[in-house]
Tab-separated table of C-alpha atoms in Angstrom:
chain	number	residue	atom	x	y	z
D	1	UNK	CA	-21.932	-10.312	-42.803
D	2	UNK	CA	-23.885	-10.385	-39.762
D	3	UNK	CA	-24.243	-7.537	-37.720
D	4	UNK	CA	-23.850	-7.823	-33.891
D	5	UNK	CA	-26.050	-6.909	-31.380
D	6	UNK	CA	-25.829	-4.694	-28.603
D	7	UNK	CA	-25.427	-6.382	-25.361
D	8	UNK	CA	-24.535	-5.516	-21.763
D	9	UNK	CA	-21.221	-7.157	-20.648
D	10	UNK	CA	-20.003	-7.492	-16.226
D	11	UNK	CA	-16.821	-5.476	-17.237
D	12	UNK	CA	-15.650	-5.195	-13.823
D	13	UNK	CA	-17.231	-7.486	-11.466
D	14	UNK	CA	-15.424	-6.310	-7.732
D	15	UNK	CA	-16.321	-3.042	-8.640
D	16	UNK	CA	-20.315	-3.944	-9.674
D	17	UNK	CA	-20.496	-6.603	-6.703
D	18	UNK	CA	-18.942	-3.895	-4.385
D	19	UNK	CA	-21.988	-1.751	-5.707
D	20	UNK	CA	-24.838	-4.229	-5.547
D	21	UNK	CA	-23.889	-5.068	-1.518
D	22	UNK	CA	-23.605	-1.323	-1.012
D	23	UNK	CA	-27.043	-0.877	-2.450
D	24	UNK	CA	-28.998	-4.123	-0.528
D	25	UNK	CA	-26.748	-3.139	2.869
D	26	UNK	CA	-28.849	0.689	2.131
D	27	UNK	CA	-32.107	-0.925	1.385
D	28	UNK	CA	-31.824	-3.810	4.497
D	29	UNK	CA	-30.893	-0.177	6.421
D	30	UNK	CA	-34.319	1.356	5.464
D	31	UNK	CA	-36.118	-2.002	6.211
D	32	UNK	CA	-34.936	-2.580	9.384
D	33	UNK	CA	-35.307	0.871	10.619
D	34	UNK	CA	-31.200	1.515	10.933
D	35	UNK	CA	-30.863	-1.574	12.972
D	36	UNK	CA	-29.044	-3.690	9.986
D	37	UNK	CA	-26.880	-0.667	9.486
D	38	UNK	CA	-25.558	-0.278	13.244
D	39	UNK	CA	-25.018	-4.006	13.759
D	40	UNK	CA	-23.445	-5.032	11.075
D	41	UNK	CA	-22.723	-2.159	8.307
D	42	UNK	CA	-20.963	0.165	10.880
D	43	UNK	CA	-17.681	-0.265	12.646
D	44	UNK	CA	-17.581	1.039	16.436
D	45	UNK	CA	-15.218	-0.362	19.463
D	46	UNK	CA	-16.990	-3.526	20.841
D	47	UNK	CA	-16.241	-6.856	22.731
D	48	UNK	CA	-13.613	-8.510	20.947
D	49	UNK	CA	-15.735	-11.658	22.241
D	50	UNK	CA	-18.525	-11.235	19.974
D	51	UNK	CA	-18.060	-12.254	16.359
D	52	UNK	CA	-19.743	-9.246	14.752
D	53	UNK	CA	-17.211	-7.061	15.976
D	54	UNK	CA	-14.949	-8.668	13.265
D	55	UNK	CA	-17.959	-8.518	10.695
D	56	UNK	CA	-18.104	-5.105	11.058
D	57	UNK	CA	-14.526	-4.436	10.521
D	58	UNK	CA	-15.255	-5.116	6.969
D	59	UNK	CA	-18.893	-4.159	6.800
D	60	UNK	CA	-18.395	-0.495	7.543
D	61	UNK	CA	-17.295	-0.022	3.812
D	62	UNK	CA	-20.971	-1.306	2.694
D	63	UNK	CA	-22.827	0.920	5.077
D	64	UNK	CA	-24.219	4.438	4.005
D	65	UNK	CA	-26.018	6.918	5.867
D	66	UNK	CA	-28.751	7.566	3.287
D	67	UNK	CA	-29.154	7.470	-0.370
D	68	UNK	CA	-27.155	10.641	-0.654
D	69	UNK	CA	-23.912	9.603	1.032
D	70	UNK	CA	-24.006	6.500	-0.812
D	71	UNK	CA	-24.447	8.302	-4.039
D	72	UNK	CA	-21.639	10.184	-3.228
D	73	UNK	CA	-19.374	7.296	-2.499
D	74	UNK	CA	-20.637	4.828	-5.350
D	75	UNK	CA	-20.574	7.461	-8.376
D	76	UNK	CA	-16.742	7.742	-7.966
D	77	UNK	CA	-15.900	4.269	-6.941
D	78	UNK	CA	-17.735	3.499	-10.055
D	79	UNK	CA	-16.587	6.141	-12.404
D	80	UNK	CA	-12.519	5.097	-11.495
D	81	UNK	CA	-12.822	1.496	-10.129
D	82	UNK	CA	-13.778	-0.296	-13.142
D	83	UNK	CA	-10.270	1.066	-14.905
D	84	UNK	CA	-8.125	0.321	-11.945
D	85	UNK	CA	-9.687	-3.040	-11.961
D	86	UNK	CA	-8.630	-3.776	-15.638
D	87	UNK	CA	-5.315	-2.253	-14.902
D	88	UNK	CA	-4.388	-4.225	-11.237
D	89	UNK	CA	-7.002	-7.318	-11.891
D	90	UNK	CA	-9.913	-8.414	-10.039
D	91	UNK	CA	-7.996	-10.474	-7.226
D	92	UNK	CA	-6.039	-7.213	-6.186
D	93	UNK	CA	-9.080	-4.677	-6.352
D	94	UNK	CA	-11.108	-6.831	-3.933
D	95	UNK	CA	-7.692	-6.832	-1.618
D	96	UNK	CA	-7.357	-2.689	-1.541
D	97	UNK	CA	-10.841	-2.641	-0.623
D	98	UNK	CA	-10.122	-5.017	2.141
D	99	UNK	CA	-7.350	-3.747	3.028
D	100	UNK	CA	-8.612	-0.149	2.934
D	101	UNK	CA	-11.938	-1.853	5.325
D	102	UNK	CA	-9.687	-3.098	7.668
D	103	UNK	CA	-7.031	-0.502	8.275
D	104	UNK	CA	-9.561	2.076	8.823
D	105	UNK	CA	-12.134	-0.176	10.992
D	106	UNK	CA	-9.366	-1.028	13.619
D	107	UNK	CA	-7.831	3.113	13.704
D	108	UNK	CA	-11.599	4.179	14.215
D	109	UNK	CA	-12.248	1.412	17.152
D	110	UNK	CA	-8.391	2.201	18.355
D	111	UNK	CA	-8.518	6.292	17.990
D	112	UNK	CA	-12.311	6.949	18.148
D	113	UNK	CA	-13.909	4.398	20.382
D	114	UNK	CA	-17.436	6.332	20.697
D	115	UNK	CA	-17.683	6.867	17.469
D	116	UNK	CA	-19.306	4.839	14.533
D	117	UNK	CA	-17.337	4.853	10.974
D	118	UNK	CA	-19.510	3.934	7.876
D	119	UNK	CA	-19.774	4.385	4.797
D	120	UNK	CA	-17.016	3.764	1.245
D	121	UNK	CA	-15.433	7.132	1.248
D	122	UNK	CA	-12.328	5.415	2.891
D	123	UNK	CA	-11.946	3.215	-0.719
D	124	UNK	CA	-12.945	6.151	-2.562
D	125	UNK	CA	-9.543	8.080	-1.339
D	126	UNK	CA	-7.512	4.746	-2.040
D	127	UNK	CA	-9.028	4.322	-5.781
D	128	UNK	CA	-8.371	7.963	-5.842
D	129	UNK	CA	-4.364	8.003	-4.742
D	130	UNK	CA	-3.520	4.088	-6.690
D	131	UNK	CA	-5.590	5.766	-9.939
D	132	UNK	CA	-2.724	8.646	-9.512
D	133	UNK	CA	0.312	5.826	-9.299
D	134	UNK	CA	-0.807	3.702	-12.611
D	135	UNK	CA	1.416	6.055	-14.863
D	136	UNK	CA	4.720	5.239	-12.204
D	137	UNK	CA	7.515	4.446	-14.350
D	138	UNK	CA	11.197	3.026	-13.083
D	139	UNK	CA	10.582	4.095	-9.946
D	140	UNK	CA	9.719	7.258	-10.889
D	141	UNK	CA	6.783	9.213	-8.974
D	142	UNK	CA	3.919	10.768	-11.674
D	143	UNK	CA	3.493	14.791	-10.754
D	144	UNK	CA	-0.064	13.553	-10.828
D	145	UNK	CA	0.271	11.567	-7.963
D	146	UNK	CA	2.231	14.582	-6.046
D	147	UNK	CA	-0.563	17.273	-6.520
D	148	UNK	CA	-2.884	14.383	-5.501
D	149	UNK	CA	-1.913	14.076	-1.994
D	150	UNK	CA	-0.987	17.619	-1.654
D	151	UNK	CA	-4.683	18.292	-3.187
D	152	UNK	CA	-7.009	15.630	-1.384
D	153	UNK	CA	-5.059	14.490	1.469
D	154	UNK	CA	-4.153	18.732	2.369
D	155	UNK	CA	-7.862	19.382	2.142
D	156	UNK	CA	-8.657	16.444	4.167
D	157	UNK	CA	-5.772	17.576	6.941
D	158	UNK	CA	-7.189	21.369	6.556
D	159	UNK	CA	-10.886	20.170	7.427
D	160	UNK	CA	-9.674	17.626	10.039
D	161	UNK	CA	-8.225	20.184	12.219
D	162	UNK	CA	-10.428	23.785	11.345
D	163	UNK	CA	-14.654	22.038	10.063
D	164	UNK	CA	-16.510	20.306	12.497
D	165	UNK	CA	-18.738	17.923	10.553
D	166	UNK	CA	-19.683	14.350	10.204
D	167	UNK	CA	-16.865	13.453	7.697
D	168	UNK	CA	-14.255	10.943	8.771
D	169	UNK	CA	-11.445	13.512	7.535
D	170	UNK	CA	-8.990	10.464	9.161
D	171	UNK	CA	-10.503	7.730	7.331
D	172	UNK	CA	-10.317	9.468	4.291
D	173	UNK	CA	-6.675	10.353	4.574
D	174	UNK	CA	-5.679	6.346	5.669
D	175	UNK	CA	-7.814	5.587	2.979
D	176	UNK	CA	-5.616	7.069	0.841
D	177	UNK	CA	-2.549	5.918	2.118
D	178	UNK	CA	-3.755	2.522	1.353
D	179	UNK	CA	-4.249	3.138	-1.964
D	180	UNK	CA	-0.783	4.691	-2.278
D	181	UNK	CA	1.070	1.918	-0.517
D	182	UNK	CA	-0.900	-0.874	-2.515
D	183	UNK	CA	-0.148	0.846	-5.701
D	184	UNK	CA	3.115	1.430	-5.597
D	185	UNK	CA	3.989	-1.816	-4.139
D	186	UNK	CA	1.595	-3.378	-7.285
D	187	UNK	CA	3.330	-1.098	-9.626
D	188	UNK	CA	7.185	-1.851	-8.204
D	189	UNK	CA	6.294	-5.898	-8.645
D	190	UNK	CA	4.235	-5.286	-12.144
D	191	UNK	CA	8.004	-3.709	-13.079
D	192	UNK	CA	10.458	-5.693	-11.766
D	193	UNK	CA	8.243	-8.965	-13.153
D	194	UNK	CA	8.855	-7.334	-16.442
D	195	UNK	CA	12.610	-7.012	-15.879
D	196	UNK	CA	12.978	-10.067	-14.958
């Protein structure tokens, strides 16, 4: 019987592409001196008559500060994206990170028009609350998911209103009501298909 070999296989291919833009958006960031990351890898209230306005809306979730902040981002999104990805699929991964991109691009241009949002912690805090919904059951809510939101999104309230730092505290906490509204609606309709 022959033996096989070892090999490397793209398990989760959102979650890896997700990483490899993050990583060349960085890198194109160093090269161009930060110019890269401001005009397209950063979200910030512009003309709604130039087209990179609605480039950036997405692009902000690509854009990192330094190696450090993307670190910070990427190690989680890659430690609890690949299993949501086998759980929910590749189609609706790619859509909670849109979804997270947009929803949090437009509030920061809306509620904080001089300042610039970047950076994936917004999709962290949704991978973070739909990881806590994939046990839901008949409509039932997981404890998990509770001491979640009580957990993250009470720390992220708590530092919104008492630190002053350069965390989007607001982004995090839509973030994570993206992931919470995506999951349960993805768990309610991976339930009822299996009723029905």
């Amino acid at each position: 019987m022959k033996e096989k070999g070892l090999h490397i296989s793209i398990n989760s291919p959102v979650i890896l592409g997700f990483t490899g833009i993050c990583f060349a958006a960085l890198l194109l960031g160093y090269l161009t001196g930060g110019r890269s990351t401001m005009l397209v890898f950063s979200v910030y209230r512009s003309s709604l008559l130039n087209p990179l306005t609605y480039v950036r809306l997405i692009g902000h979730v690509f854009g990192h500060a330094g190696f450090d902040h993307l670190m910070g981002n990427i190690m989680l999104i890659l430690i609890v994206g690949p299993l949501l990805e086998e759980k929910y699929g590749s189609p609706n991964i790619a859509f909670v990170i849109l979804a997270t991109a947009l929803v949090t691009g437009i509030a920061n241009c809306i509620f904080f028009p001089n300042t610039a949002l970047l950076g994936a912690s917004g999709v962290v805090f949704a991978f973070i609350l739909l990881s806590s919904l994939t046990q839901m059951r008949d409509g039932s809510i997981p404890l998990t998911f509770i001491l979640v939101v009580v957990l993250y999104i009470g720390q992220q309230v708590y530092q919104g209103l008492f630190l002053r730092d350069n965390v989007s505290n607001f982004t995090h906490i839509l973030g994570g009501a993206v992931g919470s509204v995506l999951g349960w609606y993805m768990e309610r309709h991976k339930m009822s298909r299996y009723r029905g």
